Amino acid sequence: MAATELRGVVGPGPAAIAAPGGGGTGPPVVGSGGGRGDSAPGSGAAPGTVATSSASGPGPGAAGAVAAAGPAPVPPAGGSGGSVSSGAGSSGSAREGWLFKWTNYIKGYQRRWFVLSNGLLSYYRSKAEMRHTCRGTINLATANITVEDSCNFIISNGGAQTYHLKASSEVERQRWVTALELAKAKAVKMLAESDESGDEESVSQTDKTELQNTLRTLSSKVEDLSTCNDLIAKHGTALQRSLSELESLRLPAESNEKIKQVNERATLFRITSNAMINACRDFLMLAQTHSKKWQKSLQYERDQRIRLEETLEQLAKQHNHLERAFRGATVLPAHPSGSAGPGKDQCCSGKGDMSDEDDENEFFDAPEIITMPENLGHKRTGSNISGASSDISLDEQYKHQLEETKKEKRTKIPYKPNYSLNLWSIMKNCIGKELSKIPMPVNFNEPLSMLQRLTEDLEYHELLDRAAKCENSLEQLCYVAAFTVSSYSTTVFRTSKPFNPLLGETFELDRLEENGYQSLCEQVSHHPPAAAHHAESKNGWTLRQEIKITSKFRGKYLSIMPLGTIHCIFKESGHHYTWKKVTTTVHNIIVGKLWIDQSGEIDIINHKTGDKCNLKFVPYSYFSRDVARKVTGEVTDPSGKVHFVLLGTWDEKMDCFKVQPVVGENGGDARQRSCEAEESRVMLWKRNPLPKNAENMYYFSELALTLNAWEAGTAPTDSRLRPDQRLMENGRWDEANAEKQRLEEKQRLARKKREAEAVKATEDGTPYDPYKALWFKREKDPVTKELTHIYRGGYWECKEKQEWTACPDIF
């Protein structure tokens, strides 16, 4: 009997737990969480575990026997066992609301938010949790609905999942049961119609013939097995008869014992052969039953492929026509009414007619959103017409287009392709290879580098602009804290990893005209990976940081720990703030949907005044009733007195409450907490909504969508020019993987060359300069006394002169 485990219950196991008698008011005895929330350690019975005994029954042993007997659902003592036909779906959300769900013998019933939709009953810890974490789902197609008493009812799908639910009143319970039964009835009807429609689906004659031949072959094999079974049964009977005759003879007692054993084995053999034949017959019937569904699915996929191919062909033709029309419109000048105009129109029209003949032989790539206008301003028109003062040259047109591109930031990127990823197909090709040479495919990435992700910290730069205007240092600290929290808001749905920057790779973000700041990042170290960042605003603040990433894989989740200090300096007041980042955890690495959490504490210190803000990022817990992704904080002066309380979530908003001093019971001061001072609430920050169709664009924010847009005049080491990243963004993942491998191999060769030069210099006794960052200098920070990379200046001056001779060739 398979071992079962009832997690979170102290005792010998599920077999030892007896259901209480009575009218179903006690805890249920069918333990099945049915979802990740209530089947987690310490939260209830493992899914599929059935433990039961009557109030006056034989005890734990009988319960254990029932637990191993099979998947049939066992209702609690006193519960009735009604059953309704199964179903699978109703359109839209049929019903949603709060119900109490049994979790385990320690916690009993817990309040959960239930949603009935499309034949599925799902539950969540709270309504807000619907966006990201479903605790469990039961399919009504295979479910029985049993009313237990005035408020309690049970939903079970045959033992694998069982929900013991309790409504707040009998009326509410009846509403839920009615909605569930209606959903089941509709699902039955839809399922039956789906099966019938499968019979009417037309499939190719070849598929029908092939399937019929396969079934015919299976049928003949089953017949052969049946014939063999008859022969085995016939000979087995004869063998048993002969053995029985032997038993009637007077033989030694030992011989009779042996004959009985042989007789029993012959009987078992005949029974086994009959079972095998029955199993083969059941398999054949099952194959015949599902063959129509398989045919329907196969034909649907083929039709989809044909439609996609036709659509792609039409798009290619339309692109061809548009491209030629654009060329004709830009090359031919506008003429006043006269003989020349119609002549040109006829020529253009004739060319368009000729292009139709070439459509079958020519194929043009589908248009890409991102192009590399490297030759803008250098193309020349093929027209020989000149002298018309109203004509606009192509040079001027392209220049105008580039200016428009500079003003208008892009709002979308090519949609993420729906490529499936088989982890084993990657790992099996890495057996025996050196670990450092295993190339991870771009399928795990998003089309941004780590330097660009670091720059995303400036998404809500206006918080620092506001902080720079504050005269009160404590109020300023509140805005700095809100800015610190806001930098995590972009990570909530971003489960893909950014590209690891190459050593010497840079990324600039020039928003001086639009937002008043300039930002520069550089990868200053490869082992361990470290990036330096410097941003300066004309509004009076400077932000700088050096971040090293270390990670630990802990089986089910990955912990990412950024090391390094972030500095924010306000020029006018001289206030210098420092803080460190919290730990980021990526859950469900092996199985399940990836989700991200932030946890830990941040201490933001004003080194000039001694003011301090302590932020606590509360880790998400299945057992907590707190709002998910909660952040709390207190702003204190050097004496430790609290002046402001911060409350919010790192993915939505942060509020600030001013703490009002009140007189305590003994005449001393006491603080009035945030919940008592709603009138002092100030919203410091609120997350901007994601762009339209963000789920198809890696959940990028508005700023993130612009980061990889091509810009003229950047350094040749800029992340925008990284070829594998650009290919991935444009959906050419196979080419991106090949290019990524080339770049990594080039970086390895460069590192080996530096190592060889260092060894040679050591042997020769000559000085050797190790690798140094181009735009940042490693020195001791005057405030924290840490060795860090600080911007040495000169980048923007080199950009103005386009003097990039010092930049390494990394791409």
Short mmCIF file of C-alpha atoms in Angstrom, two decimals, residues 114-446:
data_model
loop_
_atom_site.label_atom_id
_atom_site.label_comp_id
_atom_site.label_asym_id
_atom_site.label_seq_id
_atom_site.Cartn_x
_atom_site.Cartn_y
_atom_site.Cartn_z
CA PHE A 114 -14.25 31.51 -5.26
CA VAL A 115 -14.86 32.09 -8.97
CA LEU A 116 -17.12 29.88 -11.11
CA SER A 117 -16.30 30.34 -14.78
CA ASN A 118 -16.29 28.15 -17.90
CA GLY A 119 -17.12 25.00 -15.98
CA LEU A 120 -14.22 25.51 -13.57
CA LEU A 121 -14.45 26.43 -9.90
CA SER A 122 -11.27 28.24 -8.81
CA TYR A 123 -10.36 29.79 -5.48
CA TYR A 124 -7.96 32.46 -4.27
CA ARG A 125 -6.84 33.76 -0.91
CA SER A 126 -8.28 37.18 -1.78
CA LYS A 127 -9.96 38.93 -4.68
CA ALA A 128 -6.76 40.86 -5.44
CA GLU A 129 -4.91 37.57 -5.81
CA MET A 130 -6.93 36.69 -8.95
CA ARG A 131 -4.35 38.49 -11.08
CA HIS A 132 -1.41 36.26 -10.28
CA THR A 133 -1.96 33.19 -8.05
CA CYS A 134 -4.74 30.61 -8.32
CA ARG A 135 -4.81 28.37 -5.23
CA GLY A 136 -6.70 25.54 -6.87
CA THR A 137 -9.20 24.65 -9.56
CA ILE A 138 -11.70 21.79 -9.81
CA ASN A 139 -13.25 20.81 -13.11
CA LEU A 140 -17.01 20.37 -12.80
CA ALA A 141 -16.87 17.95 -15.72
CA THR A 142 -15.85 15.19 -13.30
CA ALA A 143 -17.30 16.59 -10.09
CA ASN A 144 -20.10 15.49 -7.76
CA ILE A 145 -21.96 18.16 -5.79
CA THR A 146 -23.25 17.00 -2.43
CA VAL A 147 -25.34 19.11 -0.03
CA GLU A 148 -24.31 18.29 3.53
CA ASP A 149 -26.50 20.50 5.73
CA SER A 150 -28.01 23.98 5.81
CA CYS A 151 -24.73 25.77 4.99
CA ASN A 152 -22.22 23.05 4.03
CA PHE A 153 -21.72 21.33 0.69
CA ILE A 154 -19.03 19.17 -0.90
CA ILE A 155 -17.56 19.15 -4.41
CA SER A 156 -15.53 16.08 -5.34
CA ASN A 157 -14.24 14.81 -8.67
CA GLY A 158 -13.78 11.21 -7.69
CA GLY A 159 -11.15 11.39 -4.96
CA ALA A 160 -8.39 13.38 -6.66
CA GLN A 161 -9.84 16.68 -5.45
CA THR A 162 -12.45 17.35 -2.79
CA TYR A 163 -13.60 20.77 -1.57
CA HIS A 164 -15.55 20.97 1.69
CA LEU A 165 -17.24 24.37 1.53
CA LYS A 166 -19.45 26.37 3.85
CA ALA A 167 -21.59 29.37 2.91
CA SER A 168 -22.56 32.18 5.25
CA SER A 169 -26.25 31.23 5.12
CA GLU A 170 -28.60 28.60 3.72
CA VAL A 171 -29.77 31.00 1.00
CA GLU A 172 -26.18 31.69 -0.08
CA ARG A 173 -25.44 27.96 -0.10
CA GLN A 174 -28.47 27.29 -2.32
CA ARG A 175 -27.40 30.03 -4.75
CA TRP A 176 -23.96 28.47 -5.11
CA VAL A 177 -25.32 24.93 -5.52
CA THR A 178 -27.80 26.11 -8.17
CA ALA A 179 -25.06 27.97 -10.07
CA LEU A 180 -22.77 24.93 -9.91
CA GLU A 181 -25.47 22.56 -11.17
CA LEU A 182 -26.37 24.94 -14.03
CA ALA A 183 -22.70 25.17 -15.00
CA LYS A 184 -22.48 21.38 -15.02
CA ALA A 185 -25.62 21.02 -17.14
CA LYS A 186 -24.31 23.49 -19.70
CA ALA A 187 -20.96 21.75 -19.71
CA VAL A 188 -22.59 18.38 -20.40
CA LYS A 189 -24.45 19.86 -23.33
CA MET A 190 -21.34 21.59 -24.73
CA LEU A 191 -19.26 18.43 -24.33
CA ALA A 192 -21.89 16.33 -26.12
CA GLU A 193 -22.14 18.88 -28.94
CA SER A 194 -18.36 18.95 -29.22
CA ASP A 195 -18.25 15.17 -29.58
CA GLU A 196 -21.04 15.21 -32.18
CA SER A 197 -19.42 18.00 -34.14
CA GLY A 198 -16.27 15.93 -34.26
CA ASP A 199 -18.18 13.30 -36.22
CA GLU A 200 -19.09 15.88 -38.84
CA GLU A 201 -15.59 17.28 -39.26
CA SER A 202 -14.18 16.47 -42.66
CA VAL A 203 -10.77 14.89 -42.68
CA SER A 204 -8.63 13.85 -45.57
CA GLN A 205 -9.22 10.45 -47.15
CA THR A 206 -5.60 9.50 -46.48
CA ASP A 207 -6.00 10.08 -42.74
CA LYS A 208 -9.23 8.07 -42.67
CA THR A 209 -7.66 5.17 -44.53
CA GLU A 210 -4.55 5.21 -42.36
CA LEU A 211 -6.59 5.31 -39.15
CA GLN A 212 -8.93 2.55 -40.32
CA ASN A 213 -5.98 0.36 -41.27
CA THR A 214 -4.46 0.93 -37.83
CA LEU A 215 -7.70 0.04 -36.08
CA ARG A 216 -8.14 -3.00 -38.33
CA THR A 217 -4.65 -4.18 -37.44
CA LEU A 218 -5.31 -3.66 -33.74
CA SER A 219 -8.59 -5.55 -34.04
CA SER A 220 -6.94 -8.51 -35.77
CA LYS A 221 -4.24 -8.63 -33.11
CA VAL A 222 -6.88 -8.64 -30.39
CA GLU A 223 -8.62 -11.51 -32.19
CA ASP A 224 -5.34 -13.42 -32.28
CA LEU A 225 -4.92 -12.82 -28.57
CA SER A 226 -8.49 -13.97 -27.99
CA THR A 227 -7.82 -17.21 -29.92
CA CYS A 228 -4.68 -17.78 -27.89
CA ASN A 229 -6.71 -17.15 -24.74
CA ASP A 230 -9.27 -19.76 -25.77
CA LEU A 231 -6.51 -22.28 -26.39
CA ILE A 232 -4.89 -21.40 -23.05
CA ALA A 233 -8.23 -21.82 -21.31
CA LYS A 234 -8.87 -25.14 -23.07
CA HIS A 235 -5.45 -26.56 -22.26
CA GLY A 236 -5.58 -25.09 -18.78
CA THR A 237 -8.85 -26.86 -18.10
CA ALA A 238 -7.41 -30.11 -19.37
CA LEU A 239 -4.34 -29.59 -17.20
CA GLN A 240 -6.48 -28.96 -14.12
CA ARG A 241 -8.53 -32.07 -14.88
CA SER A 242 -5.38 -34.15 -15.13
CA LEU A 243 -4.08 -32.69 -11.90
CA SER A 244 -7.38 -33.46 -10.18
CA GLU A 245 -7.13 -37.07 -11.35
CA LEU A 246 -3.61 -37.22 -9.94
CA GLU A 247 -4.88 -35.97 -6.60
CA SER A 248 -7.39 -38.85 -6.46
CA LEU A 249 -4.60 -41.39 -6.79
CA ARG A 250 -2.84 -42.67 -3.74
CA LEU A 251 0.40 -40.75 -3.74
CA PRO A 252 2.75 -39.61 -1.01
CA ALA A 253 1.60 -36.54 0.95
CA GLU A 254 4.48 -34.47 -0.44
CA SER A 255 3.38 -35.23 -4.03
CA ASN A 256 -0.21 -34.19 -3.29
CA GLU A 257 1.06 -30.88 -1.91
CA LYS A 258 3.07 -30.24 -5.07
CA ILE A 259 0.09 -31.09 -7.30
CA LYS A 260 -2.09 -28.61 -5.40
CA GLN A 261 0.49 -25.84 -5.93
CA VAL A 262 0.66 -26.57 -9.67
CA ASN A 263 -3.14 -26.57 -9.85
CA GLU A 264 -3.32 -23.15 -8.14
CA ARG A 265 -0.69 -21.71 -10.48
CA ALA A 266 -2.55 -23.01 -13.54
CA THR A 267 -5.71 -21.32 -12.29
CA LEU A 268 -3.89 -18.02 -11.73
CA PHE A 269 -2.36 -18.24 -15.20
CA ARG A 270 -5.79 -18.66 -16.81
CA ILE A 271 -7.20 -15.72 -14.83
CA THR A 272 -4.24 -13.54 -15.81
CA SER A 273 -4.58 -14.36 -19.49
CA ASN A 274 -8.29 -13.49 -19.39
CA ALA A 275 -7.47 -10.14 -17.74
CA MET A 276 -4.88 -9.42 -20.43
CA ILE A 277 -7.39 -10.09 -23.21
CA ASN A 278 -9.97 -7.86 -21.53
CA ALA A 279 -7.43 -5.05 -21.18
CA CYS A 280 -6.52 -5.31 -24.87
CA ARG A 281 -10.19 -5.21 -25.83
CA ASP A 282 -10.74 -2.13 -23.65
CA PHE A 283 -7.77 -0.44 -25.27
CA LEU A 284 -9.18 -1.09 -28.74
CA MET A 285 -12.58 0.30 -27.75
CA LEU A 286 -10.91 3.38 -26.28
CA ALA A 287 -8.88 3.93 -29.45
CA GLN A 288 -12.03 3.68 -31.57
CA THR A 289 -13.87 6.08 -29.27
CA HIS A 290 -11.18 8.78 -29.34
CA SER A 291 -10.13 8.41 -32.96
CA LYS A 292 -12.66 11.02 -34.06
CA LYS A 293 -11.33 13.54 -31.57
CA TRP A 294 -7.79 12.90 -32.75
CA GLN A 295 -8.88 13.36 -36.36
CA LYS A 296 -10.62 16.60 -35.46
CA SER A 297 -7.59 17.99 -33.59
CA LEU A 298 -5.19 17.02 -36.38
CA GLN A 299 -7.39 18.57 -39.06
CA TYR A 300 -7.79 21.74 -37.02
CA GLU A 301 -4.00 22.13 -36.72
CA ARG A 302 -3.57 21.55 -40.44
CA ASP A 303 -6.24 24.12 -41.27
CA GLN A 304 -4.56 26.62 -38.95
CA ARG A 305 -1.23 26.06 -40.67
CA ILE A 306 -2.75 26.55 -44.11
CA ARG A 307 -4.49 29.75 -42.99
CA LEU A 308 -1.26 31.09 -41.49
CA GLU A 309 0.64 30.32 -44.67
CA GLU A 310 -2.00 32.09 -46.75
CA THR A 311 -2.00 35.08 -44.39
CA LEU A 312 1.79 35.31 -44.53
CA GLU A 313 1.70 35.20 -48.32
CA GLN A 314 -0.92 37.96 -48.43
CA LEU A 315 1.13 40.10 -46.05
CA ALA A 316 4.21 39.64 -48.18
CA LYS A 317 2.29 40.71 -51.29
CA GLN A 318 0.78 43.73 -49.51
CA HIS A 319 4.22 44.72 -48.28
CA ASN A 320 5.51 44.46 -51.84
CA HIS A 321 2.74 46.74 -53.15
CA LEU A 322 3.17 49.26 -50.34
CA GLU A 323 6.92 49.38 -50.79
CA ARG A 324 6.63 50.01 -54.52
CA ALA A 325 3.88 52.57 -54.00
CA PHE A 326 6.05 54.38 -51.45
CA ARG A 327 9.00 54.41 -53.85
CA GLY A 328 6.83 55.82 -56.62
CA ALA A 329 5.38 58.49 -54.34
CA THR A 330 8.78 59.68 -53.11
CA VAL A 331 10.69 59.50 -56.39
CA LEU A 332 8.17 61.21 -58.64
CA PRO A 333 7.60 64.93 -57.89
CA ALA A 334 4.20 66.52 -57.75
CA HIS A 335 3.38 68.33 -61.03
CA PRO A 336 0.77 70.90 -61.80
CA SER A 337 -2.08 69.85 -64.04
CA GLY A 338 -0.73 69.16 -67.52
CA SER A 339 0.38 66.44 -69.85
CA ALA A 340 3.29 65.33 -67.69
CA GLY A 341 1.13 64.34 -64.73
CA PRO A 342 -1.10 61.82 -66.44
CA GLY A 343 1.90 60.37 -68.24
CA LYS A 344 3.67 59.72 -64.97
CA ASP A 345 0.52 58.26 -63.45
CA GLN A 346 0.24 55.83 -66.34
CA CYS A 347 3.86 54.84 -65.94
CA CYS A 348 3.43 54.25 -62.27
CA SER A 349 0.23 52.34 -62.86
CA GLY A 350 1.92 50.19 -65.43
CA LYS A 351 4.70 49.40 -63.02
CA GLY A 352 2.16 48.40 -60.44
CA ASP A 353 0.51 46.00 -62.88
CA MET A 354 3.87 44.47 -63.71
CA SER A 355 4.61 43.92 -60.03
CA ASP A 356 1.61 41.60 -59.80
CA GLU A 357 3.31 39.21 -62.21
CA ASP A 358 6.38 39.07 -60.00
CA ASP A 359 4.46 38.39 -56.78
CA GLU A 360 4.62 34.64 -57.25
CA ASN A 361 8.39 34.68 -57.79
CA GLU A 362 9.49 37.32 -55.30
CA PHE A 363 9.24 37.09 -51.53
CA PHE A 364 9.69 40.10 -49.29
CA ASP A 365 10.25 39.83 -45.55
CA ALA A 366 7.37 40.94 -43.39
CA PRO A 367 7.90 44.52 -42.21
CA GLU A 368 9.70 44.89 -38.89
CA ILE A 369 8.88 47.61 -36.43
CA ILE A 370 12.51 48.30 -35.67
CA THR A 371 14.87 49.19 -38.50
CA MET A 372 18.46 50.35 -38.50
CA PRO A 373 18.56 53.61 -40.45
CA GLU A 374 22.33 53.49 -40.91
CA ASN A 375 22.31 55.15 -44.31
CA LEU A 376 19.75 57.83 -43.61
CA GLY A 377 20.57 61.02 -45.44
CA HIS A 378 22.82 59.27 -47.97
CA LYS A 379 20.26 57.77 -50.34
CA ARG A 380 19.69 59.44 -53.68
CA THR A 381 16.62 59.47 -55.87
CA GLY A 382 16.75 57.67 -59.19
CA SER A 383 14.77 60.42 -60.86
CA ASN A 384 16.53 62.65 -63.42
CA ILE A 385 14.01 65.41 -62.96
CA SER A 386 15.43 68.52 -61.35
CA GLY A 387 14.82 72.22 -61.23
CA ALA A 388 11.34 72.15 -59.67
CA SER A 389 11.55 74.40 -56.64
CA SER A 390 8.63 72.69 -54.93
CA ASP A 391 10.36 69.27 -54.93
CA ILE A 392 11.59 67.85 -51.61
CA SER A 393 14.76 65.77 -51.88
CA LEU A 394 14.93 62.33 -50.28
CA ASP A 395 17.78 63.56 -48.08
CA GLU A 396 15.50 66.14 -46.49
CA GLN A 397 12.66 63.65 -46.16
CA TYR A 398 14.82 61.11 -44.34
CA LYS A 399 16.26 63.83 -42.13
CA HIS A 400 12.72 64.91 -41.26
CA GLN A 401 11.77 61.30 -40.47
CA LEU A 402 14.76 60.92 -38.14
CA GLU A 403 13.82 64.12 -36.31
CA GLU A 404 10.27 62.81 -35.86
CA THR A 405 11.69 59.53 -34.54
CA LYS A 406 13.71 61.46 -31.96
CA LYS A 407 10.63 63.35 -30.76
CA GLU A 408 8.21 60.41 -30.67
CA LYS A 409 9.30 57.43 -28.60
CA ARG A 410 8.19 54.05 -29.78
CA THR A 411 5.18 52.51 -28.04
CA LYS A 412 5.45 48.89 -29.16
CA ILE A 413 7.90 46.20 -30.17
CA PRO A 414 7.41 42.98 -32.17
CA TYR A 415 5.26 40.56 -30.25
CA LYS A 416 6.97 37.74 -28.40
CA PRO A 417 6.88 34.56 -30.53
CA ASN A 418 5.11 31.59 -29.01
CA TYR A 419 8.05 29.21 -29.13
CA SER A 420 7.84 26.13 -26.94
CA LEU A 421 10.94 25.30 -24.93
CA ASN A 422 11.97 21.77 -24.04
CA LEU A 423 14.51 22.00 -21.23
CA TRP A 424 15.72 18.46 -21.85
CA SER A 425 16.46 19.22 -25.51
CA ILE A 426 18.88 21.89 -24.25
CA MET A 427 20.49 19.97 -21.44
CA LYS A 428 21.06 16.71 -23.36
CA ASN A 429 23.36 18.58 -25.77
CA CYS A 430 25.43 19.89 -22.87
CA ILE A 431 26.47 16.52 -21.41
CA GLY A 432 30.25 16.30 -21.15
CA LYS A 433 30.82 19.98 -21.94
CA GLU A 434 32.65 22.47 -19.78
CA LEU A 435 30.09 24.26 -17.64
CA SER A 436 31.24 27.74 -18.71
CA LYS A 437 30.73 26.80 -22.36
CA ILE A 438 27.08 25.80 -22.05
CA PRO A 439 25.15 28.43 -24.03
CA MET A 440 21.75 29.26 -22.52
CA PRO A 441 19.26 30.01 -25.33
CA VAL A 442 17.54 33.35 -25.68
CA ASN A 443 14.23 31.59 -24.97
CA PHE A 444 14.84 32.40 -21.29
CA ASN A 445 15.59 36.07 -21.99
CA GLU A 446 13.83 39.32 -22.69
#
